[in-house]
Coordinates of N, CA and C in Angstrom, one line a residue:
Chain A
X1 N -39.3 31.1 -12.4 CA -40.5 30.8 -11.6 C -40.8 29.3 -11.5
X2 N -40.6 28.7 -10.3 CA -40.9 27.7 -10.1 C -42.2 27.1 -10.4
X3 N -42.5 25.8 -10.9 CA -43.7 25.4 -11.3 C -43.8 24.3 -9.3
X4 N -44.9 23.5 -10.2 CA -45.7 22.2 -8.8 C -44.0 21.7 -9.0
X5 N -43.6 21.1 -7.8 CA -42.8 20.1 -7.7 C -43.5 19.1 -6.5
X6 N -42.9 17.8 -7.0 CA -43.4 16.6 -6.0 C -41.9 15.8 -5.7
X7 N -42.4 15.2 -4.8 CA -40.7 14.3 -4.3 C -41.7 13.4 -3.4
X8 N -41.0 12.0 -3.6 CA -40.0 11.8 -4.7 C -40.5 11.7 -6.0
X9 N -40.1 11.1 -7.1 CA -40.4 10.9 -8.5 C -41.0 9.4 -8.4
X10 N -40.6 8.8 -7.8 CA -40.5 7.0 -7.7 C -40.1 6.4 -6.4
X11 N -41.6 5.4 -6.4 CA -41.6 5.0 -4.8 C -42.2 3.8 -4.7
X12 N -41.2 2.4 -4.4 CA -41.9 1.1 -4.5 C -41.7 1.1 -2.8
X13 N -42.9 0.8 -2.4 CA -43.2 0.1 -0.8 C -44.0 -1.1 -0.9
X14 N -44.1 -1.7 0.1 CA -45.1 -3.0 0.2 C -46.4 -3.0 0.9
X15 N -46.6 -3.8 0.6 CA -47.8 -3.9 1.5 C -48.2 -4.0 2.4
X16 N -49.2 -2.8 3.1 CA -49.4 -2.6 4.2 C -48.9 -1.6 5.1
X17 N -47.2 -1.3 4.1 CA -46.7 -0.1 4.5 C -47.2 1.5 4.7
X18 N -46.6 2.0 4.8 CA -47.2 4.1 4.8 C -46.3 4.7 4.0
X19 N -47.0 5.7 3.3 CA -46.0 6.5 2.5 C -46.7 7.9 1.9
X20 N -45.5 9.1 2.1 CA -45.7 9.9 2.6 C -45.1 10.7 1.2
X21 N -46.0 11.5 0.9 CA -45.6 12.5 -0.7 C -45.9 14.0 -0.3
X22 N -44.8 14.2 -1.4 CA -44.8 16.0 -0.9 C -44.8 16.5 -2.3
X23 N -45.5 18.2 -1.7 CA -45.8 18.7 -3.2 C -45.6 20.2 -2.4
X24 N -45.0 20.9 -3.4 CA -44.7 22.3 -3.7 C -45.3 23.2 -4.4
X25 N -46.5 24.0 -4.0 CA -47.2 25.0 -4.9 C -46.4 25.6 -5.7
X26 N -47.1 25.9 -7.2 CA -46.6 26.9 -7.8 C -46.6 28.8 -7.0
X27 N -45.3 29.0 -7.5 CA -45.3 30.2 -7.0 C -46.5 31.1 -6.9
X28 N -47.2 32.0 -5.9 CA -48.7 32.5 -5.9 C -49.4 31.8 -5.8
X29 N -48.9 30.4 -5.9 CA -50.8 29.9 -5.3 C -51.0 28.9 -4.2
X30 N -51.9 29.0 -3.8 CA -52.4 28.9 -2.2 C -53.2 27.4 -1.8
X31 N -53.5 26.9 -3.2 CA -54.4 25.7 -3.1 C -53.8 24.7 -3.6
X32 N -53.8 23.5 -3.1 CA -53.3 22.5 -3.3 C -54.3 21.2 -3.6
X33 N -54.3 20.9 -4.9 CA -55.2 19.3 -4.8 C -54.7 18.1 -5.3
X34 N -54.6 16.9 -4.7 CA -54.2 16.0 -4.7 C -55.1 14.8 -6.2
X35 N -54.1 13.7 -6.7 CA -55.2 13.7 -8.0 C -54.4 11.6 -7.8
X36 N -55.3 10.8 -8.1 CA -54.7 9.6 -8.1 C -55.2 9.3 -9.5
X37 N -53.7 8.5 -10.6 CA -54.0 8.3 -11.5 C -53.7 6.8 -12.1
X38 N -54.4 5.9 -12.2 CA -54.3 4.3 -12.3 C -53.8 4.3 -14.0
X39 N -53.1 3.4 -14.4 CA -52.9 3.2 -15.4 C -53.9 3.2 -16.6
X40 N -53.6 4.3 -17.9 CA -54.9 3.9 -19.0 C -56.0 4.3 -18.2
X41 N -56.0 5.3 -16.9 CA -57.4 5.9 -16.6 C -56.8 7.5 -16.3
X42 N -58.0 8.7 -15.9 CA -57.6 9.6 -15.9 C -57.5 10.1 -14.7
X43 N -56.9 10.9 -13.8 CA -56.5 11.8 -12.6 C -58.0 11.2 -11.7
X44 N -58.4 11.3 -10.7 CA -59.1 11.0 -9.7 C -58.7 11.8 -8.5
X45 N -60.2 12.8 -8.3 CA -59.8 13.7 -7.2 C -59.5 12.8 -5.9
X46 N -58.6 13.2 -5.2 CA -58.5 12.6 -3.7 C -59.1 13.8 -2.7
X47 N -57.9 14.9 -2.8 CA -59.0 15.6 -1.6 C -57.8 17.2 -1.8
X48 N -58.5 18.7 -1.6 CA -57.9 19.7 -1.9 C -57.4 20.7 -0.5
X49 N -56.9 21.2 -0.5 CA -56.5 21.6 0.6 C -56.2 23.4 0.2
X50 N -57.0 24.2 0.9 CA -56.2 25.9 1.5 C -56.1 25.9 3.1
X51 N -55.6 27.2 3.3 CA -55.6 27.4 4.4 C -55.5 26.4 5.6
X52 N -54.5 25.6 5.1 CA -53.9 24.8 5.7 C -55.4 23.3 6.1
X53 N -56.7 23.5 5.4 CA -57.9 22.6 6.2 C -57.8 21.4 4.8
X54 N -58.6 21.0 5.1 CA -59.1 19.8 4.0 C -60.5 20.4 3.4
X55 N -60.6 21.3 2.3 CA -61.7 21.9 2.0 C -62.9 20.7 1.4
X56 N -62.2 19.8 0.9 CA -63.2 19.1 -0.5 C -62.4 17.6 -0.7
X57 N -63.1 16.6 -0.7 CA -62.8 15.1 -0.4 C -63.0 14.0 -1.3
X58 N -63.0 13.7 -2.4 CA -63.3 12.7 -3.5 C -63.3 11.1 -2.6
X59 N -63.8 10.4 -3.6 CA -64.1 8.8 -3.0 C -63.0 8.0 -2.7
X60 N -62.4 8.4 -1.8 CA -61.2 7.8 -1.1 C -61.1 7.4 0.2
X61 N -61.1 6.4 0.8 CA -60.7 5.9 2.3 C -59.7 6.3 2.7
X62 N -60.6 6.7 4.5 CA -59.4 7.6 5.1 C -57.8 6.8 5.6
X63 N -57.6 5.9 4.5 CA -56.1 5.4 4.7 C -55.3 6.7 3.9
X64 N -56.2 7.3 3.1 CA -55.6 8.4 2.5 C -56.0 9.9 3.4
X65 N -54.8 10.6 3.9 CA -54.7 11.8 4.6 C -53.8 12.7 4.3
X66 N -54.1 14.1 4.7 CA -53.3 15.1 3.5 C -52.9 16.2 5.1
X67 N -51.9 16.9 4.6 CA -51.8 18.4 5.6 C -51.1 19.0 4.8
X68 N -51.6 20.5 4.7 CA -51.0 21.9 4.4 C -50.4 22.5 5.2
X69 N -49.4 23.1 5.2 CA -48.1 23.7 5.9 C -48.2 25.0 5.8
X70 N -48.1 26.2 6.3 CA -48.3 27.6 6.0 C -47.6 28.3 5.2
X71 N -46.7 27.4 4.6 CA -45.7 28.1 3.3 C -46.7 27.1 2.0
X72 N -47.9 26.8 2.0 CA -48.9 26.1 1.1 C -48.6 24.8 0.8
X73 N -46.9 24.6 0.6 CA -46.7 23.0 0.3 C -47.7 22.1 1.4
X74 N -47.7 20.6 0.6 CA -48.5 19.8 1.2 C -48.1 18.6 0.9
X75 N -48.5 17.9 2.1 CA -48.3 16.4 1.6 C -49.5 15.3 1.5
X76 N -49.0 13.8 1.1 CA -50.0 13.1 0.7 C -49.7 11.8 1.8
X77 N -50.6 11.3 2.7 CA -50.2 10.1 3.2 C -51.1 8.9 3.2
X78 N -50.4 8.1 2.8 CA -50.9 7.2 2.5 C -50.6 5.7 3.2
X79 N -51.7 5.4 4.2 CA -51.4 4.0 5.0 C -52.2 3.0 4.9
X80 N -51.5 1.7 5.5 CA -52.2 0.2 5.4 C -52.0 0.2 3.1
X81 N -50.8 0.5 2.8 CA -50.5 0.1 1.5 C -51.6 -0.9 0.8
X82 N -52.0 -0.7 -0.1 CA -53.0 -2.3 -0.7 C -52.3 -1.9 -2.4
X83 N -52.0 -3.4 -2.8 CA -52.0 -3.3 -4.2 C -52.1 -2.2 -5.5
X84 N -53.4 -2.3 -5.0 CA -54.3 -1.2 -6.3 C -54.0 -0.1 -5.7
X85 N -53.4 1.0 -4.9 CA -52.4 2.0 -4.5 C -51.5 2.2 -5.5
X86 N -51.2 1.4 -6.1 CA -49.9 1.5 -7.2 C -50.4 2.7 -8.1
X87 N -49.9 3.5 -8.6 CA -50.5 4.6 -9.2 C -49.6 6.1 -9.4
X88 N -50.1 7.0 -10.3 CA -49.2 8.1 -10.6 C -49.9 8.9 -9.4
X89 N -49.1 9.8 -8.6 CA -49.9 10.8 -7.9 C -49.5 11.9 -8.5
X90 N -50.9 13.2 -8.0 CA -50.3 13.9 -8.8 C -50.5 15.5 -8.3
X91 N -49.8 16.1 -8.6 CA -50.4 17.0 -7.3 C -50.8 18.7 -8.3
X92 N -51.2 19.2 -7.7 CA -51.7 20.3 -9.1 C -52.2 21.6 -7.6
X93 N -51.7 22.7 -8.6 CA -51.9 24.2 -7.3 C -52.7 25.3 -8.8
X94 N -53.2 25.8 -7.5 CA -53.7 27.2 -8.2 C -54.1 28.3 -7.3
X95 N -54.3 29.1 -7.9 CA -54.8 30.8 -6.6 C -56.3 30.7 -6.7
X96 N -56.7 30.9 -5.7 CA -58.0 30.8 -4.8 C -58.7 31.6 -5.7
X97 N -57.9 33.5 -5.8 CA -58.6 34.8 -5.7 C -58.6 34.7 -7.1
X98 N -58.1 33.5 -8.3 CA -58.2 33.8 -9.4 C -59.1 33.2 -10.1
X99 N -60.5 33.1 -9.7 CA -61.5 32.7 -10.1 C -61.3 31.5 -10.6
X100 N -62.0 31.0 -11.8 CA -61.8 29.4 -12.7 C -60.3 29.4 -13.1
X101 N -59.3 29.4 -12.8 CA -57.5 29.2 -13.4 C -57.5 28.2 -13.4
X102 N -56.8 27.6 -14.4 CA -56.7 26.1 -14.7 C -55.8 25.6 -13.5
X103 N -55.3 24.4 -13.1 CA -54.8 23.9 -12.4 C -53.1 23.8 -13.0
X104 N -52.5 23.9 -12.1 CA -50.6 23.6 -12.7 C -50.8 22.1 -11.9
X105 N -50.0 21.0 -12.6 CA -49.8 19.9 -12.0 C -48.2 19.9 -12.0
X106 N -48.0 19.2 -11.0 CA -46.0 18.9 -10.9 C -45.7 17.2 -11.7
X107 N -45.0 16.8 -12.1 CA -44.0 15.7 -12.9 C -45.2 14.6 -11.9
X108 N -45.6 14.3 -11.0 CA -46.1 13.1 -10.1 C -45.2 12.2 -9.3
X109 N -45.6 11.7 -8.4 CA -45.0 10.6 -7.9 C -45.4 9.4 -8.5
X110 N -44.4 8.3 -9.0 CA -44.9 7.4 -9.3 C -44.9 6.2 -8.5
X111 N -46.4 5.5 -7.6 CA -46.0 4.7 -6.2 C -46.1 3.5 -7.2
X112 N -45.2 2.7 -6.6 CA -45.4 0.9 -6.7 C -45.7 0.2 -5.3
X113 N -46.8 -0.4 -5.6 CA -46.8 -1.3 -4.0 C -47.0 -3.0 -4.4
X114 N -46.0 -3.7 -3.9 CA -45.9 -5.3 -4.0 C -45.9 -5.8 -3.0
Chain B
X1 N -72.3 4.9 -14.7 CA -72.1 6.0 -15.5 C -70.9 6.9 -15.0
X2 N -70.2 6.8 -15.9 CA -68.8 8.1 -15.5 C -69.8 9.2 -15.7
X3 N -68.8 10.1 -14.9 CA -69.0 12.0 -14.7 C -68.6 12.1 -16.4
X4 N -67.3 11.9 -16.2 CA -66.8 12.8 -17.6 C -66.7 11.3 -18.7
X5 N -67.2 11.4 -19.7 CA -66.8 10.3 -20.7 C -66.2 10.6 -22.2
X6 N -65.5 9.6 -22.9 CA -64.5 9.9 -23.8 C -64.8 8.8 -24.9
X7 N -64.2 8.8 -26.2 CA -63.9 7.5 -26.8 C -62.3 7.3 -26.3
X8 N -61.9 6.4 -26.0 CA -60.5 6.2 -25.9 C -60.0 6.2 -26.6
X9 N -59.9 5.8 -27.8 CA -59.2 5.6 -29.1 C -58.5 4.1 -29.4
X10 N -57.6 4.0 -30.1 CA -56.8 5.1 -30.3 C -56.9 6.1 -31.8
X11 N -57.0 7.0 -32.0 CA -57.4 7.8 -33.5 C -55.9 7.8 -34.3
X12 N -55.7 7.0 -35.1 CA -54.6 7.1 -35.6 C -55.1 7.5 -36.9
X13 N -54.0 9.0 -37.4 CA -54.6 9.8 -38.0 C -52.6 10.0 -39.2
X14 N -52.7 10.5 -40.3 CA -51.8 10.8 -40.6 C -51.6 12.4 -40.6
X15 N -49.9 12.2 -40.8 CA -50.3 13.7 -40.4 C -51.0 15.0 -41.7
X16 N -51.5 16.4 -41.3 CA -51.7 17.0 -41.7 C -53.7 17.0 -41.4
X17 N -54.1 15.6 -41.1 CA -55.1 15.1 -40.9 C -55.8 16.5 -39.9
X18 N -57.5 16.5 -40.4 CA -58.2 17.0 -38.8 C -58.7 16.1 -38.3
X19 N -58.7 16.1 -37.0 CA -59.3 15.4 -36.3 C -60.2 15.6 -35.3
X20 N -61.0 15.0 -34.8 CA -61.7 16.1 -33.6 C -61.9 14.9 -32.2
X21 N -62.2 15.2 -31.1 CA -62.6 14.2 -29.9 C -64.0 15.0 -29.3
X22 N -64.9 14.0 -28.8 CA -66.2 14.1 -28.5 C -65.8 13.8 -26.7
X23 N -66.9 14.4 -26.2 CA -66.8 14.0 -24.7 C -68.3 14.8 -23.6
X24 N -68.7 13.9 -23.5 CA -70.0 14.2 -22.6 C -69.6 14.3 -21.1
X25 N -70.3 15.3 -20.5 CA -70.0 15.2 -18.7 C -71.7 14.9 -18.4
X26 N -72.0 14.5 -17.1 CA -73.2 14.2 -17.0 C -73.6 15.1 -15.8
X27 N -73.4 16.0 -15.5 CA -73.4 17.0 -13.9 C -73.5 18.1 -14.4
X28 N -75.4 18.5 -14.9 CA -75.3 19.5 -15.5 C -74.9 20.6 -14.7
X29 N -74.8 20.6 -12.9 CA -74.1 22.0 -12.5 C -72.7 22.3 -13.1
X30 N -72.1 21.3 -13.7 CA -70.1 21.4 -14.1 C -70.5 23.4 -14.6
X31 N -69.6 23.8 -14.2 CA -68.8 25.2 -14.3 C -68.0 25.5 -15.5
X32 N -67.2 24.5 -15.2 CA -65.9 25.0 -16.0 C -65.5 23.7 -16.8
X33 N -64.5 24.0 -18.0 CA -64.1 23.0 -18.6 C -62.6 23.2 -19.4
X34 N -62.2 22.0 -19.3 CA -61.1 22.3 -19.8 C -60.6 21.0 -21.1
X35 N -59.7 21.1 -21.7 CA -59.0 20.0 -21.9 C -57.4 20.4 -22.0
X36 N -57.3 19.1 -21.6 CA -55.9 18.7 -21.1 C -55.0 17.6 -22.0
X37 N -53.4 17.9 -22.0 CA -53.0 17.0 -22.7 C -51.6 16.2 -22.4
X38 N -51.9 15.0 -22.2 CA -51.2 14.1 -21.2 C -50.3 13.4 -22.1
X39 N -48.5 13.8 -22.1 CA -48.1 12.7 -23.0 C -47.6 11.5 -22.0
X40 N -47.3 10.4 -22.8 CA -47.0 9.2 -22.1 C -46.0 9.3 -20.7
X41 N -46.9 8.8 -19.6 CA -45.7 8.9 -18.7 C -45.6 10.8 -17.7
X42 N -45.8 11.2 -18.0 CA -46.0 12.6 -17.7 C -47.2 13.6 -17.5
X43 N -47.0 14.3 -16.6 CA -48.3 14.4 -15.7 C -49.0 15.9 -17.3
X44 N -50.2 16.0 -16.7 CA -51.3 16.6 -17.8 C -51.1 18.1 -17.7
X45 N -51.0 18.5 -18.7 CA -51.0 20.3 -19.1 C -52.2 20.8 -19.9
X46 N -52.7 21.9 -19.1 CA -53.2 22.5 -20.0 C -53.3 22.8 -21.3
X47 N -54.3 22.3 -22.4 CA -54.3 22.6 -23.4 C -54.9 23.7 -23.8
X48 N -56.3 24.2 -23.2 CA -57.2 24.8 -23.6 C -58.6 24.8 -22.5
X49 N -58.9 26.5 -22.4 CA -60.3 26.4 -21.8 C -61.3 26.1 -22.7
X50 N -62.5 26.0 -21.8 CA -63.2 25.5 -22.9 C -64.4 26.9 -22.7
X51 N -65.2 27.6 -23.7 CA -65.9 28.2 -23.3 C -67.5 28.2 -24.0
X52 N -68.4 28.7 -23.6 CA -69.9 28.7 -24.0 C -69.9 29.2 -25.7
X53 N -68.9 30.1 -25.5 CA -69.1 30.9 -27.2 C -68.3 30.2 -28.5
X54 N -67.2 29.1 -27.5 CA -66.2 28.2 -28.7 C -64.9 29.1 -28.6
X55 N -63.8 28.8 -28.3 CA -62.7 29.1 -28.6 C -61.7 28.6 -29.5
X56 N -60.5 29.5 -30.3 CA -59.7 29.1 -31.0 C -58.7 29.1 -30.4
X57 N -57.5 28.2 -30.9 CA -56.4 28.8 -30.9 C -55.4 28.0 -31.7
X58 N -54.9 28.8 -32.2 CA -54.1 27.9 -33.7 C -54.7 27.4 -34.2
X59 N -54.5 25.9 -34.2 CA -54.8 24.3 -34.9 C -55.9 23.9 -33.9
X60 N -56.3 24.2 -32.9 CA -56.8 24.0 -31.8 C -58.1 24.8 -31.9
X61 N -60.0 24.0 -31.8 CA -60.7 24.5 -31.8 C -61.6 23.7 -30.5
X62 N -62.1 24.4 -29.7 CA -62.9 23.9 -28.9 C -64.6 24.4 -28.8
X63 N -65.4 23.5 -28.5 CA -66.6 24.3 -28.4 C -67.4 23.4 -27.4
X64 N -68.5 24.0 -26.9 CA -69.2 23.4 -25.3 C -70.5 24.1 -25.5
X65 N -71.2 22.6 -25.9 CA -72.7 22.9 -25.8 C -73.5 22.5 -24.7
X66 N -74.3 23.5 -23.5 CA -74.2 23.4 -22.3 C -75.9 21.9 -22.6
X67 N -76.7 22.5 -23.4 CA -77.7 21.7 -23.5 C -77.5 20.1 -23.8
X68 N -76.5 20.1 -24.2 CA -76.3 18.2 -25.2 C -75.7 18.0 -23.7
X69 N -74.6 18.9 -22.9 CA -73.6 18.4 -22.2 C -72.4 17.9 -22.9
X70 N -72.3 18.3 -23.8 CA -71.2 17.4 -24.9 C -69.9 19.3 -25.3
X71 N -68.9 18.5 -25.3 CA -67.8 19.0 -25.4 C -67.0 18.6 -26.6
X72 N -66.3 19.5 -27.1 CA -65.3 19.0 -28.5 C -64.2 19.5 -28.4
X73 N -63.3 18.9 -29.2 CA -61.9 19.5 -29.3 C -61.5 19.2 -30.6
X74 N -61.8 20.2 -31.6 CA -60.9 19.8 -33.3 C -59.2 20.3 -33.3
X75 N -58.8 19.4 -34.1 CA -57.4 19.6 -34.5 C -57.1 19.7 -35.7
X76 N -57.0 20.6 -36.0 CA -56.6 20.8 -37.9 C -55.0 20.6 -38.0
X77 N -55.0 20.4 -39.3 CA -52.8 20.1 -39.7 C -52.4 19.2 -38.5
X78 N -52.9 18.1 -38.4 CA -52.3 17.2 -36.7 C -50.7 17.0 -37.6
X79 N -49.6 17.6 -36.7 CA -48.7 17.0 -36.3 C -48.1 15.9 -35.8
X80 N -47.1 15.0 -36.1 CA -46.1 14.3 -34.5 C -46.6 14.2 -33.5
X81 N -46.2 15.7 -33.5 CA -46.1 15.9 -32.1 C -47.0 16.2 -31.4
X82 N -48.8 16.3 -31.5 CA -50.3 15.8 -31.0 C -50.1 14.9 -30.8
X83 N -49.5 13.8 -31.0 CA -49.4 12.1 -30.5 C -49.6 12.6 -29.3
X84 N -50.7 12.2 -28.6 CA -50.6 12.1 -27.1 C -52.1 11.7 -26.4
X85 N -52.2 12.1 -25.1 CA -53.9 11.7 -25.0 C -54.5 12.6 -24.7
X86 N -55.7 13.0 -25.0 CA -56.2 14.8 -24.5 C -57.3 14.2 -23.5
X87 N -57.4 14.6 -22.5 CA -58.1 14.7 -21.3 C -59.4 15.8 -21.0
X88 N -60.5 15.6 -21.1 CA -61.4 16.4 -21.3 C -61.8 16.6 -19.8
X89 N -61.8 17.5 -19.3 CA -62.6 17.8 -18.3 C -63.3 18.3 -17.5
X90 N -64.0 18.6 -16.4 CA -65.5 19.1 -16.2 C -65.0 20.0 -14.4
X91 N -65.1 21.1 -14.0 CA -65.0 21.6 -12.9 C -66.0 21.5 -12.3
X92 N -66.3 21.3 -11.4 CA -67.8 21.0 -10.6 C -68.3 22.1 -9.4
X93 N -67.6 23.0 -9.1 CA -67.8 24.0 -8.5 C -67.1 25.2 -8.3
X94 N -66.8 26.0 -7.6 CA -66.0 27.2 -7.4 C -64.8 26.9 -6.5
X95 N -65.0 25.1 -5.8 CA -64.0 24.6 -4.9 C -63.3 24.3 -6.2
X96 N -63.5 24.0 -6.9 CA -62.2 23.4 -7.8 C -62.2 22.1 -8.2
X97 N -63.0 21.4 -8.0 CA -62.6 19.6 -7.8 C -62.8 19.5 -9.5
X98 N -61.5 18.9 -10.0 CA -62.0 18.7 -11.7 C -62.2 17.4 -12.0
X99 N -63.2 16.9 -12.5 CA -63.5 15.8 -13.0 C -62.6 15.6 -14.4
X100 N -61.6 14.3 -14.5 CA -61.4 14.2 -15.9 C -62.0 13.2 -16.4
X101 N -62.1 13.2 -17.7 CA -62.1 11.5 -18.4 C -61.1 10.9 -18.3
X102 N -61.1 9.5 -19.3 CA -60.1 8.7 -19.1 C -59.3 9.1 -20.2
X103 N -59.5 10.0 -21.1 CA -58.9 10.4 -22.0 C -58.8 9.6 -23.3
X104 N -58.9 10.2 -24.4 CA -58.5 10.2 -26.1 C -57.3 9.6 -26.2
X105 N -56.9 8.8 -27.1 CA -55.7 8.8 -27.7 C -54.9 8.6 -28.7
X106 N -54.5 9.9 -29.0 CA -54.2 10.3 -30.7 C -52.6 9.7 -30.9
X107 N -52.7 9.0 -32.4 CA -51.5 8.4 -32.8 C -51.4 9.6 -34.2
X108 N -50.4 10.2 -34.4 CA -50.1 10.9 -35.5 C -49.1 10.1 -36.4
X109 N -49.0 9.4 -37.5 CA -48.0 8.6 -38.2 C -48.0 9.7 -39.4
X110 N -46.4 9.8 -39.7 CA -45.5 10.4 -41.2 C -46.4 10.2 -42.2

């Protein structure tokens, strides 16, 4: 049983560039939420996604945009690169219909931007 | 004011030591809780729910008092391999959105 996967693992772009992250739900589950993690701080919602919409949005500028696919994978995009972007992303799934279930997160992308 | 707050540490403890981490959320709607445990470099797993009545498990004690807003996590016999950072955190609705802290972080030395 497959857990979250993300791709790629590691991703230096520059600034001002766009970049584009993907994540694979755990098997059975339908929700996907996006999580930005700055060095020596913890996860930070970005924004969660079912049914393919953008349900729920954390304090992020819309350089940051997401889409769900009908097989639940999702991706993360991220444009106009700035510095402070540099960060673990992280992506985490769970089932809708399973009331409070903890979140599964996948390994992260780790972006660099110089 | 952060949502979820922590001591950072770092709690360097030897082993066999208990130890415990303190953590306030400030959103008395929060639902749900968890803590999480993040080793260096690698994304965060489930450690433990957190519940109203206190949960065990193993070496692992949690309890959540809804009135302080304050959360715990004890660790009896710490191990090695507890070296890591525990992540306490707060669900804010039925959407899911979890608040974490910045996280604890436990040094276990021989």
């Amino acid at each position: 049983d497959a857990g979250v996967t993300q791709s790629p693992t590691h991703l230096i772009k520059t600034r001002g560039q766009q970049v584009t992250l993907r994540c694979s739900p755990k098997s059975g589950h339908d929700t996907v939420s996006w999580y930005q993690q700055a060095l020596g701080q913890g996860p930070q919602f970005i924004f969660q996604y079912y049914e393919e919409e953008e349900r729920q949005r954390g304090n992020f500028p819309d350089r940051f945009s997401g889409h769900q696919f009908p097989n639940y994978s999702s991706e993360l995009n991220v444009n106009a690169l700035l510095l402070g972007d540099s960060a673990l992303y992280l992506c985490a799934s769970r089932n809708r219909d399973r009331g409070n279930s903890p979140l599964h997160f996948g390994n992260g992308t780790r972006l660099t931007v110089t | 004011r952060k949502e979820v707050e922590q001591d950072p540490g770092p709690f360097n403890v030897p082993e066999g030591a208990t130890v415990a981490f303190n953590c306030t959320y400030s959103n008395s709607a929060s639902q749900s809780f968890f803590w999480y445990r993040q080793d260096c470099r690698k994304e965060p797993k489930l450690l433990m729910s957190v519940y109203s009545s206190g949960n065990e498990d193993g070496r692992f004690t949690a309890q959540l008092n809804r009135a302080s807003q304050y959360i715990s996590l004890l660790i009896r016999d710490s191990k090695l391999s507890d070296s890591a950072t525990y992540l306490c955190v707060a669900g804010m609705d039925s959407s899911y959105k979890l608040i974490f802290g910045s996280g604890t972080r436990l040094l276990v030395r021989p």
